[in-house]
XYZ file of C-alpha atoms in Angstrom:
561
model
C 25.893 95.257 27.550
C 26.099 92.639 30.243
C 22.309 92.375 30.407
C 22.142 91.819 26.634
C 24.694 89.000 26.785
C 22.892 87.359 29.709
C 19.524 87.524 27.923
C 20.935 85.927 24.765
C 22.531 83.147 26.761
C 19.307 82.425 28.626
C 17.346 82.300 25.367
C 19.853 79.848 23.848
C 19.707 77.543 26.870
C 15.908 77.592 26.830
C 15.814 76.737 23.115
C 18.204 73.816 23.540
C 16.221 72.551 26.520
C 12.982 72.619 24.504
C 14.619 70.793 21.588
C 15.924 68.103 23.905
C 12.639 67.723 25.717
C 10.452 67.835 22.582
C 10.489 64.037 21.743
C 9.788 63.128 25.330
C 6.962 65.616 25.545
C 5.641 64.193 22.267
C 5.471 60.676 23.780
C 3.476 62.107 26.711
C 1.246 64.556 24.918
C 0.545 62.583 21.672
C 0.014 59.116 23.180
C -3.421 58.688 21.578
C -2.197 59.637 18.100
C 0.799 57.309 18.394
C -1.455 54.392 19.420
C -3.869 55.025 16.555
C -1.074 55.283 13.969
C 0.466 52.051 15.257
C -2.871 50.209 15.171
C -3.540 51.317 11.585
C -0.138 50.081 10.431
C -0.596 46.800 12.305
C -3.946 46.128 10.625
C -2.508 47.027 7.216
C 0.340 44.553 7.718
C -2.114 41.782 8.656
C -4.159 42.340 5.501
C -1.060 42.621 3.298
C 0.373 39.370 4.660
C -2.930 37.574 4.034
C -2.870 38.800 0.443
C 0.719 37.639 -0.108
C -0.057 34.266 1.528
C -2.961 33.791 -0.879
C -0.765 34.527 -3.897
C 1.918 32.149 -2.617
C -0.608 29.341 -2.090
C -1.929 29.799 -5.605
C 1.599 29.767 -7.021
C 2.365 26.520 -5.192
C -0.779 24.943 -6.632
C 0.573 25.863 -10.052
C 3.836 24.067 -9.154
C 5.777 27.342 -9.095
C 8.960 27.957 -7.125
C 8.533 30.824 -4.636
C 11.082 33.654 -4.831
C 13.474 33.826 -1.880
C 12.739 37.519 -1.202
C 9.014 36.708 -0.952
C 9.666 33.928 1.563
C 12.009 36.245 3.500
C 9.321 38.987 3.584
C 6.756 36.507 4.904
C 9.105 35.436 7.690
C 9.799 39.057 8.685
C 6.107 39.953 8.542
C 5.226 36.978 10.741
C 7.849 38.014 13.288
C 6.704 41.664 13.351
C 3.058 40.661 13.744
C 3.957 38.561 16.781
C 5.781 41.523 18.346
C 3.008 43.993 17.502
C 0.473 41.681 19.127
C 2.435 41.884 22.379
C 2.372 45.684 22.122
C -1.360 45.589 21.408
C -1.865 43.601 24.613
C -0.057 46.359 26.532
C -2.326 48.979 24.921
C -5.385 47.021 26.035
C -4.077 46.854 29.607
C -3.486 50.620 29.544
C -7.140 51.179 28.584
C -8.253 49.245 31.654
C -6.293 51.573 33.965
C -6.962 54.898 32.175
C -8.370 56.606 35.322
C -5.106 55.925 37.168
C -2.435 56.174 34.481
C 1.175 55.369 35.306
C 2.981 58.119 33.447
C 6.354 56.414 33.301
C 4.804 53.189 31.950
C 2.755 55.144 29.363
C 5.861 57.006 28.258
C 7.750 53.732 27.662
C 4.841 52.184 25.724
C 4.405 55.291 23.572
C 8.108 55.220 22.738
C 7.948 51.498 21.732
C 4.954 52.114 19.465
C 6.578 55.119 17.824
C 9.715 53.101 17.056
C 7.811 50.038 15.741
C 5.542 51.948 13.328
C 8.321 52.905 10.816
C 9.479 49.268 10.694
C 5.971 48.159 9.767
C 5.797 50.945 7.200
C 8.976 49.647 5.527
C 7.508 46.136 5.333
C 4.365 47.485 3.694
C 6.406 49.338 1.075
C 8.450 46.183 0.326
C 5.378 44.002 -0.225
C 4.490 45.154 -3.725
C 5.677 42.019 -5.526
C 5.008 41.818 -9.243
C 5.272 37.999 -9.005
C 5.716 35.728 -6.020
C 7.053 32.684 -7.913
C 8.236 31.247 -11.186
C 7.740 28.056 -13.135
C 10.591 25.747 -12.158
C 12.034 23.002 -14.306
C 10.653 19.485 -13.886
C 12.692 16.761 -12.204
C 11.355 13.873 -14.294
C 8.740 11.417 -13.062
C 10.964 8.506 -14.112
C 13.146 9.028 -11.072
C 10.404 8.706 -8.489
C 11.204 5.715 -6.261
C 9.859 2.502 -7.792
C 9.492 -1.029 -6.439
C 10.446 -2.488 -9.800
C 14.169 -2.314 -9.059
C 15.357 -5.511 -7.379
C 18.473 -5.662 -5.225
C 19.808 -8.755 -6.978
C 23.537 -9.351 -7.260
C 23.411 -8.740 -11.007
C 21.443 -5.495 -10.652
C 23.568 -4.122 -7.808
C 26.770 -4.968 -9.650
C 25.571 -3.241 -12.825
C 24.339 -0.207 -10.850
C 27.677 0.212 -9.091
C 29.551 -0.087 -12.390
C 27.377 2.557 -14.044
C 27.677 4.962 -11.103
C 31.472 4.665 -11.247
C 31.599 4.901 -15.039
C 29.612 8.143 -15.331
C 32.283 9.889 -13.278
C 35.013 9.293 -15.863
C 33.373 8.231 -19.156
C 31.328 10.525 -21.393
C 29.191 7.822 -22.989
C 28.129 4.558 -21.308
C 26.161 1.751 -22.889
C 23.975 -0.573 -20.829
C 23.737 -3.857 -22.689
C 21.348 -6.780 -22.165
C 18.685 -8.907 -23.821
C 15.107 -7.534 -24.046
C 13.149 -7.335 -20.763
C 16.192 -8.029 -18.648
C 15.608 -4.748 -16.786
C 17.771 -2.177 -18.580
C 15.126 0.556 -18.350
C 14.552 -0.053 -14.642
C 18.291 0.072 -13.979
C 18.659 3.267 -16.037
C 15.916 4.919 -13.952
C 17.674 3.813 -10.785
C 20.904 5.393 -12.037
C 19.066 8.660 -12.655
C 17.518 8.568 -9.180
C 20.879 7.926 -7.517
C 22.511 10.684 -9.566
C 19.899 13.175 -8.373
C 20.054 12.068 -4.744
C 23.854 12.271 -4.690
C 23.793 15.611 -6.558
C 26.300 14.349 -9.102
C 24.683 16.454 -11.852
C 22.879 19.756 -12.050
C 20.265 18.267 -14.393
C 19.212 14.694 -15.169
C 16.962 14.005 -18.149
C 15.681 10.709 -19.526
C 13.729 9.895 -22.678
C 12.964 6.873 -24.870
C 14.037 6.706 -28.493
C 12.303 3.411 -29.462
C 12.302 2.100 -33.020
C 10.357 5.054 -34.466
C 11.142 8.073 -32.254
C 9.106 11.286 -32.385
C 11.725 14.036 -32.212
C 9.167 16.745 -31.447
C 7.979 14.983 -28.287
C 11.524 14.263 -27.150
C 12.533 17.912 -27.591
C 9.510 19.072 -25.600
C 10.304 16.671 -22.751
C 13.899 17.884 -22.541
C 12.695 21.497 -22.655
C 10.320 20.846 -19.733
C 13.183 19.529 -17.614
C 15.248 22.661 -18.335
C 12.293 25.034 -17.981
C 12.643 26.208 -21.575
C 9.808 27.728 -23.590
C 10.537 27.409 -27.284
C 10.542 30.571 -29.335
C 10.867 28.700 -32.625
C 8.595 26.098 -34.197
C 10.954 24.156 -36.459
C 12.821 21.054 -35.305
C 16.166 22.640 -36.145
C 15.322 25.851 -34.268
C 14.244 23.944 -31.165
C 17.415 21.862 -31.353
C 19.530 25.023 -31.335
C 17.633 26.445 -28.342
C 18.118 23.207 -26.411
C 21.771 23.085 -27.417
C 22.420 26.578 -26.031
C 20.551 26.139 -22.744
C 22.210 22.778 -22.034
C 25.649 24.298 -22.644
C 24.947 26.777 -19.835
C 24.514 23.948 -17.311
C 27.822 22.646 -15.976
C 26.949 18.982 -15.368
C 24.175 17.165 -17.222
C 23.256 13.468 -17.365
C 21.197 12.411 -20.390
C 19.687 8.907 -20.240
C 18.548 7.601 -23.630
C 16.517 4.423 -23.366
C 15.876 1.814 -26.068
C 18.145 3.165 -28.804
C 17.796 0.934 -31.869
C 20.284 2.413 -34.278
C 22.962 5.061 -34.642
C 21.520 8.503 -34.075
C 22.929 12.054 -34.072
C 22.126 13.618 -30.723
C 22.723 17.075 -32.184
C 19.518 16.692 -34.204
C 17.600 16.808 -30.912
C 19.767 19.537 -29.432
C 21.942 17.539 -27.036
C 25.593 18.671 -26.899
C 28.193 16.001 -26.224
C 31.904 15.398 -26.604
C 33.892 18.562 -27.221
C 30.681 20.622 -27.439
C 29.979 20.006 -23.744
C 32.425 17.916 -21.726
C 30.162 18.097 -18.671
C 27.332 16.304 -20.505
C 27.358 12.527 -19.868
C 25.286 10.094 -21.943
C 23.875 6.759 -20.699
C 22.460 4.549 -23.462
C 20.564 1.291 -23.262
C 22.149 0.140 -26.485
C 25.176 -1.690 -27.910
C 26.986 1.419 -29.185
C 29.137 2.714 -26.336
C 32.647 3.381 -25.091
C 32.086 1.170 -22.058
C 29.795 -1.857 -22.101
C 28.141 -3.022 -18.884
C 26.433 -6.400 -19.128
C 23.131 -6.722 -17.233
C 22.546 -10.451 -16.944
C 19.305 -12.306 -16.324
C 18.461 -13.212 -12.731
C 19.656 -16.448 -11.203
C 17.068 -19.091 -10.306
C 17.103 -18.094 -6.623
C 16.937 -14.361 -7.392
C 14.066 -14.928 -9.817
C 12.101 -16.891 -7.207
C 12.673 -14.285 -4.470
C 11.449 -11.523 -6.796
C 8.424 -13.567 -7.905
C 7.478 -14.512 -4.333
C 7.766 -10.925 -3.056
C 5.780 -9.444 -5.943
C 3.050 -12.108 -5.652
C 2.857 -11.775 -1.871
C 3.294 -15.531 -1.314
C 3.791 -16.945 2.166
C 6.196 -19.722 3.066
C 3.368 -21.977 4.317
C 1.643 -21.975 0.895
C 3.747 -24.973 -0.108
C 1.617 -26.283 -2.976
C 1.020 -22.889 -4.512
C 4.713 -22.137 -4.148
C 5.543 -25.259 -6.160
C 3.269 -24.090 -8.956
C 4.582 -20.527 -8.668
C 8.173 -21.728 -8.990
C 7.284 -23.418 -12.257
C 5.641 -20.192 -13.469
C 8.662 -18.150 -12.358
C 10.921 -20.560 -14.226
C 9.019 -19.907 -17.441
C 9.917 -16.209 -17.110
C 13.536 -17.194 -17.890
C 15.025 -14.858 -15.292
C 13.638 -11.713 -16.955
C 12.684 -9.232 -14.176
C 9.983 -7.457 -16.204
C 8.237 -10.725 -17.055
C 8.533 -11.950 -13.461
C 7.060 -8.772 -11.978
C 4.181 -8.684 -14.481
C 3.155 -12.321 -13.973
C 3.611 -12.226 -10.186
C 1.476 -9.108 -9.772
C -1.251 -10.682 -11.899
C -1.186 -13.761 -9.646
C -1.329 -11.625 -6.509
C -4.307 -9.616 -7.731
C -6.149 -12.783 -8.750
C -5.715 -14.631 -5.436
C -7.308 -11.971 -3.277
C -10.625 -12.103 -5.116
C -10.923 -15.839 -5.893
C -14.195 -17.197 -4.470
C -14.430 -20.532 -6.312
C -11.421 -22.788 -6.702
C -10.933 -26.188 -8.349
C -7.722 -28.019 -7.435
C -6.672 -30.974 -9.557
C -3.741 -33.294 -8.975
C -2.056 -31.343 -6.161
C 0.380 -33.002 -3.744
C 0.467 -33.373 0.039
C -1.075 -30.119 1.196
C -3.734 -27.703 -0.038
C -2.698 -23.989 0.249
C -6.072 -22.527 1.261
C -4.361 -19.753 3.244
C -3.617 -17.981 -0.032
C -7.328 -17.493 -0.798
C -8.925 -15.480 2.041
C -12.219 -14.913 0.178
C -12.666 -18.539 -0.926
C -16.299 -19.716 -0.698
C -16.413 -22.930 -2.773
C -13.616 -25.511 -2.939
C -13.605 -28.545 -5.241
C -10.649 -30.929 -4.818
C -10.541 -33.639 -7.481
C -8.256 -36.575 -8.260
C -5.423 -35.639 -5.904
C -3.756 -38.994 -5.431
C -1.094 -37.769 -2.950
C -3.233 -35.367 -0.919
C -3.231 -36.292 2.784
C -4.589 -33.122 4.406
C -6.881 -30.415 3.052
C -5.405 -27.919 5.518
C -2.168 -29.399 6.744
C 0.115 -26.765 8.245
C -2.413 -23.972 7.831
C -4.745 -22.561 10.465
C -8.327 -22.320 9.274
C -8.776 -18.879 10.856
C -8.385 -17.321 7.418
C -11.175 -19.419 5.873
C -14.155 -17.657 7.378
C -15.764 -17.221 3.939
C -15.572 -20.930 3.020
C -19.084 -22.342 2.525
C -18.756 -25.568 0.567
C -16.084 -28.240 0.100
C -16.269 -31.148 -2.332
C -13.556 -33.813 -2.283
C -13.457 -36.631 -4.850
C -10.987 -39.389 -5.744
C -8.351 -38.628 -3.122
C -7.188 -42.132 -2.112
C -4.498 -40.978 0.374
C -6.613 -38.414 2.245
C -6.322 -39.037 5.998
C -7.629 -35.887 7.687
C -9.300 -32.644 6.708
C -7.378 -30.599 9.291
C -4.177 -31.751 10.981
C -5.091 -32.049 14.635
C -1.934 -30.447 16.054
C -2.644 -27.375 13.951
C -6.373 -27.244 14.735
C -6.693 -27.089 18.497
C -9.140 -24.209 18.276
C -12.461 -25.837 17.475
C -13.989 -22.547 16.418
C -11.884 -22.503 13.274
C -13.953 -24.805 11.078
C -17.398 -23.449 10.252
C -18.160 -25.193 6.941
C -21.892 -25.311 6.105
C -21.488 -27.910 3.318
C -19.063 -30.715 2.629
C -19.139 -33.651 0.199
C -16.748 -36.623 0.516
C -16.240 -39.097 -2.314
C -13.612 -41.766 -2.886
C -10.899 -41.330 -0.298
C -10.445 -44.767 1.292
C -7.715 -43.768 3.783
C -9.974 -41.453 5.803
C -10.692 -43.072 9.189
C -12.240 -40.373 11.417
C -13.908 -37.007 10.807
C -14.075 -34.113 13.262
C -15.379 -30.530 13.528
C -18.718 -31.250 11.841
C -20.978 -29.524 14.370
C -21.803 -26.589 12.074
C -22.479 -28.553 8.879
C -25.727 -28.096 6.997
C -25.092 -30.638 4.232
C -22.724 -33.588 4.102
C -22.359 -36.610 1.836
C -20.065 -39.577 2.565
C -19.574 -41.970 -0.351
C -17.216 -44.767 -1.362
C -14.753 -44.945 1.503
C -13.410 -48.343 2.513
C -11.781 -47.374 5.843
C -14.130 -44.833 7.432
C -15.246 -46.343 10.756
C -16.851 -43.408 12.591
C -18.253 -40.022 11.547
C -18.789 -38.020 14.743
C -16.542 -37.798 17.796
C -17.226 -36.337 21.228
C -14.910 -33.387 20.531
C -17.186 -32.103 17.754
C -18.911 -28.755 18.271
C -22.376 -29.845 19.380
C -24.468 -28.966 22.395
C -24.304 -31.696 25.063
C -27.225 -32.409 27.413
C -27.023 -35.129 30.075
C -30.160 -37.280 30.288
C -31.459 -39.037 33.366
C -30.101 -42.338 32.059
C -26.613 -40.791 32.056
C -26.420 -40.988 28.274
C -24.977 -37.969 26.542
C -27.457 -36.305 24.225
C -25.883 -34.260 21.454
C -27.732 -31.910 19.162
C -26.567 -30.915 15.717
C -28.882 -28.020 15.019
C -27.888 -27.076 11.478
C -27.526 -30.410 9.665
C -30.303 -30.695 7.042
C -28.970 -33.269 4.549
C -26.971 -36.408 5.390
C -25.867 -39.163 3.006
C -23.964 -42.343 3.937
C -23.308 -44.549 0.886
C -20.918 -47.393 0.060
C -19.060 -47.272 3.361
C -18.193 -50.938 4.053
C -16.111 -50.222 7.180
C -18.461 -47.716 8.817
C -19.430 -49.034 12.254
C -20.589 -45.942 14.119
C -22.152 -42.708 12.965
C -21.754 -41.497 16.542
C -19.834 -42.953 19.515
C -21.261 -45.701 21.687
C -23.396 -44.485 24.565
C -24.252 -41.247 22.772
C -27.722 -40.142 21.796
C -27.704 -37.701 18.867
C -30.599 -35.422 17.906
C -30.807 -33.911 14.419
C -33.729 -31.454 14.745
C -33.139 -29.714 11.398
C -32.634 -32.847 9.295
C -34.751 -32.845 6.132
C -33.247 -35.740 4.214
C -31.251 -38.820 5.250
C -29.922 -41.539 2.970
C -28.147 -44.681 4.217
C -27.071 -47.228 1.617
C -24.599 -50.138 1.533
C -23.208 -49.741 5.034
C -23.231 -53.394 6.173
C -21.351 -52.904 9.477
C -23.224 -49.837 10.693
C -24.523 -50.294 14.261
C -26.079 -46.855 14.644
C -29.898 -46.748 14.661
C -31.843 -43.851 13.168
C -35.449 -43.146 14.242
C -37.893 -40.213 14.477
C -40.218 -38.906 17.170
C -43.674 -37.347 16.974
C -42.153 -33.980 16.071
C -40.325 -35.614 13.196
C -36.966 -35.074 14.854
C -34.409 -37.626 13.743
C -32.477 -39.472 16.436
C -29.519 -41.782 16.123
C -28.149 -44.215 18.698
C -25.244 -46.620 18.543
C -26.599 -49.589 20.477
C -27.989 -52.136 18.079
C -27.105 -53.118 14.521
C -30.793 -53.132 13.573
C -33.368 -50.415 12.983
C -36.238 -50.330 15.498
C -39.308 -51.551 13.579
C -41.871 -49.245 15.158
C -39.700 -46.163 14.705
C -38.174 -47.054 11.368
C -37.413 -44.255 9.032
C -38.537 -46.363 6.145
C -39.712 -49.986 6.221
C -36.413 -51.748 5.930
C -35.021 -54.902 7.481
C -31.464 -53.641 7.801
C -29.706 -50.374 8.450
C -27.860 -50.700 5.153
C -30.849 -49.248 3.264
C -32.654 -46.383 5.016
C -34.244 -43.277 3.511
C -35.922 -40.401 5.308
C -37.413 -37.350 3.570
C -39.241 -34.868 5.752
C -40.972 -33.295 2.769
C -42.598 -36.660 1.973
C -43.406 -37.886 5.506
């Protein structure tokens, strides 16, 4: 009897010991199977995540909103894949030391893999999504940030009034004359309402004088994500009415309302039908009227200048622009339209005629200018007064006529850099106040006519190459000048300074006429290079350009000689 009891007890202890040791023996004995099962699940999760990622990307391209459970699954899958990669690295290290296995380390790894595999299996089962996203409602392109809204005192005051009014009043009317900016302000109200989350939905549409109800209903339906099940106007109105009643707070902006209109015919609930639905009208029928006034003169000019991209140093153009801005009568829409047209035009202007401008010529506003013709500007004193000529690198030809007050082409204190002026051609007619010219070293063609005060053309500071001769006279070469005309210049004494010897190797044609005081001599050498020297008031007979007794009538034409 005692032996039987002892045998039964021993058998029970052995059974319990085997049951307790079974999982641990499994980790030791089935290590290869556990690794293979884990690897298969890991690869399946990688492929499944790639497939879900592809579906999500496609849904986003279709402007769909991704379901939260899909995004949560992707985050969990990403986390598990990172952890499984660490385990895979441990498996790879175990393969490298398979001839000397560490049994305790292998046991721990096998246990980790066995515990991770069911977690991966659950993720795989949860990845069978019928859809990964849905078509969300539109926000309305009207409320995308625009530069049209100006922070003027009138606009800011009206905006603040509207934002306060929509909190307590069901229907607000924005009143103002045409083109004063009511639509722009209404859009700004909608944008602020969305940003401040004052309403669950904000919708805006235009009624105009002849509204198309079908199009308006479709636009409202797009904002609410509604697909109509009916085709009639009345049926669509009822569908819109019901879906809008389900939204707690709605702002409806109706622009350009011409006459009394029943909103229920579109499907918009208001008043007792939906106390959370606020209406903003750009019309005269309202519970609260907010006056949007025209811009003040200063506000109008600031808006015009900013939209046209005008600089403060473009004084003459600014004077003209102010007159243009004044004609817009303070209407923001008109100001913006005209200013943008002016800005676009300036950038591409290559030929410009200026007539009757004042003291300064705003060439800085025309960076691509090639040809400039200034005519009959009785008050013009400087072509480029307060403006650096660095921005005039495209300028090729300048013609100036009938400018009696012109004194300098470039104001000297603003033109210390001699590399600024690179004009190939310049023509000067009828500006008797001009006394001295500079920066002519790169000219190819120049005509000087009818100036009563011009005494000297070239100065030592001009951009020409200087070579010192044995006689200690400075020889200056103007390599590019091909055509030179000096006509009707009664005060002209020197073409070049005294003691200077100028060479004009490229000169093709020279005309000197009616310059009675000119003391500069012109002559040519055997290579038909033209020289000029200010030493004697007479032409040298043997080297004369043309047989002429005085310097007041000299003509040279290389094509004829």
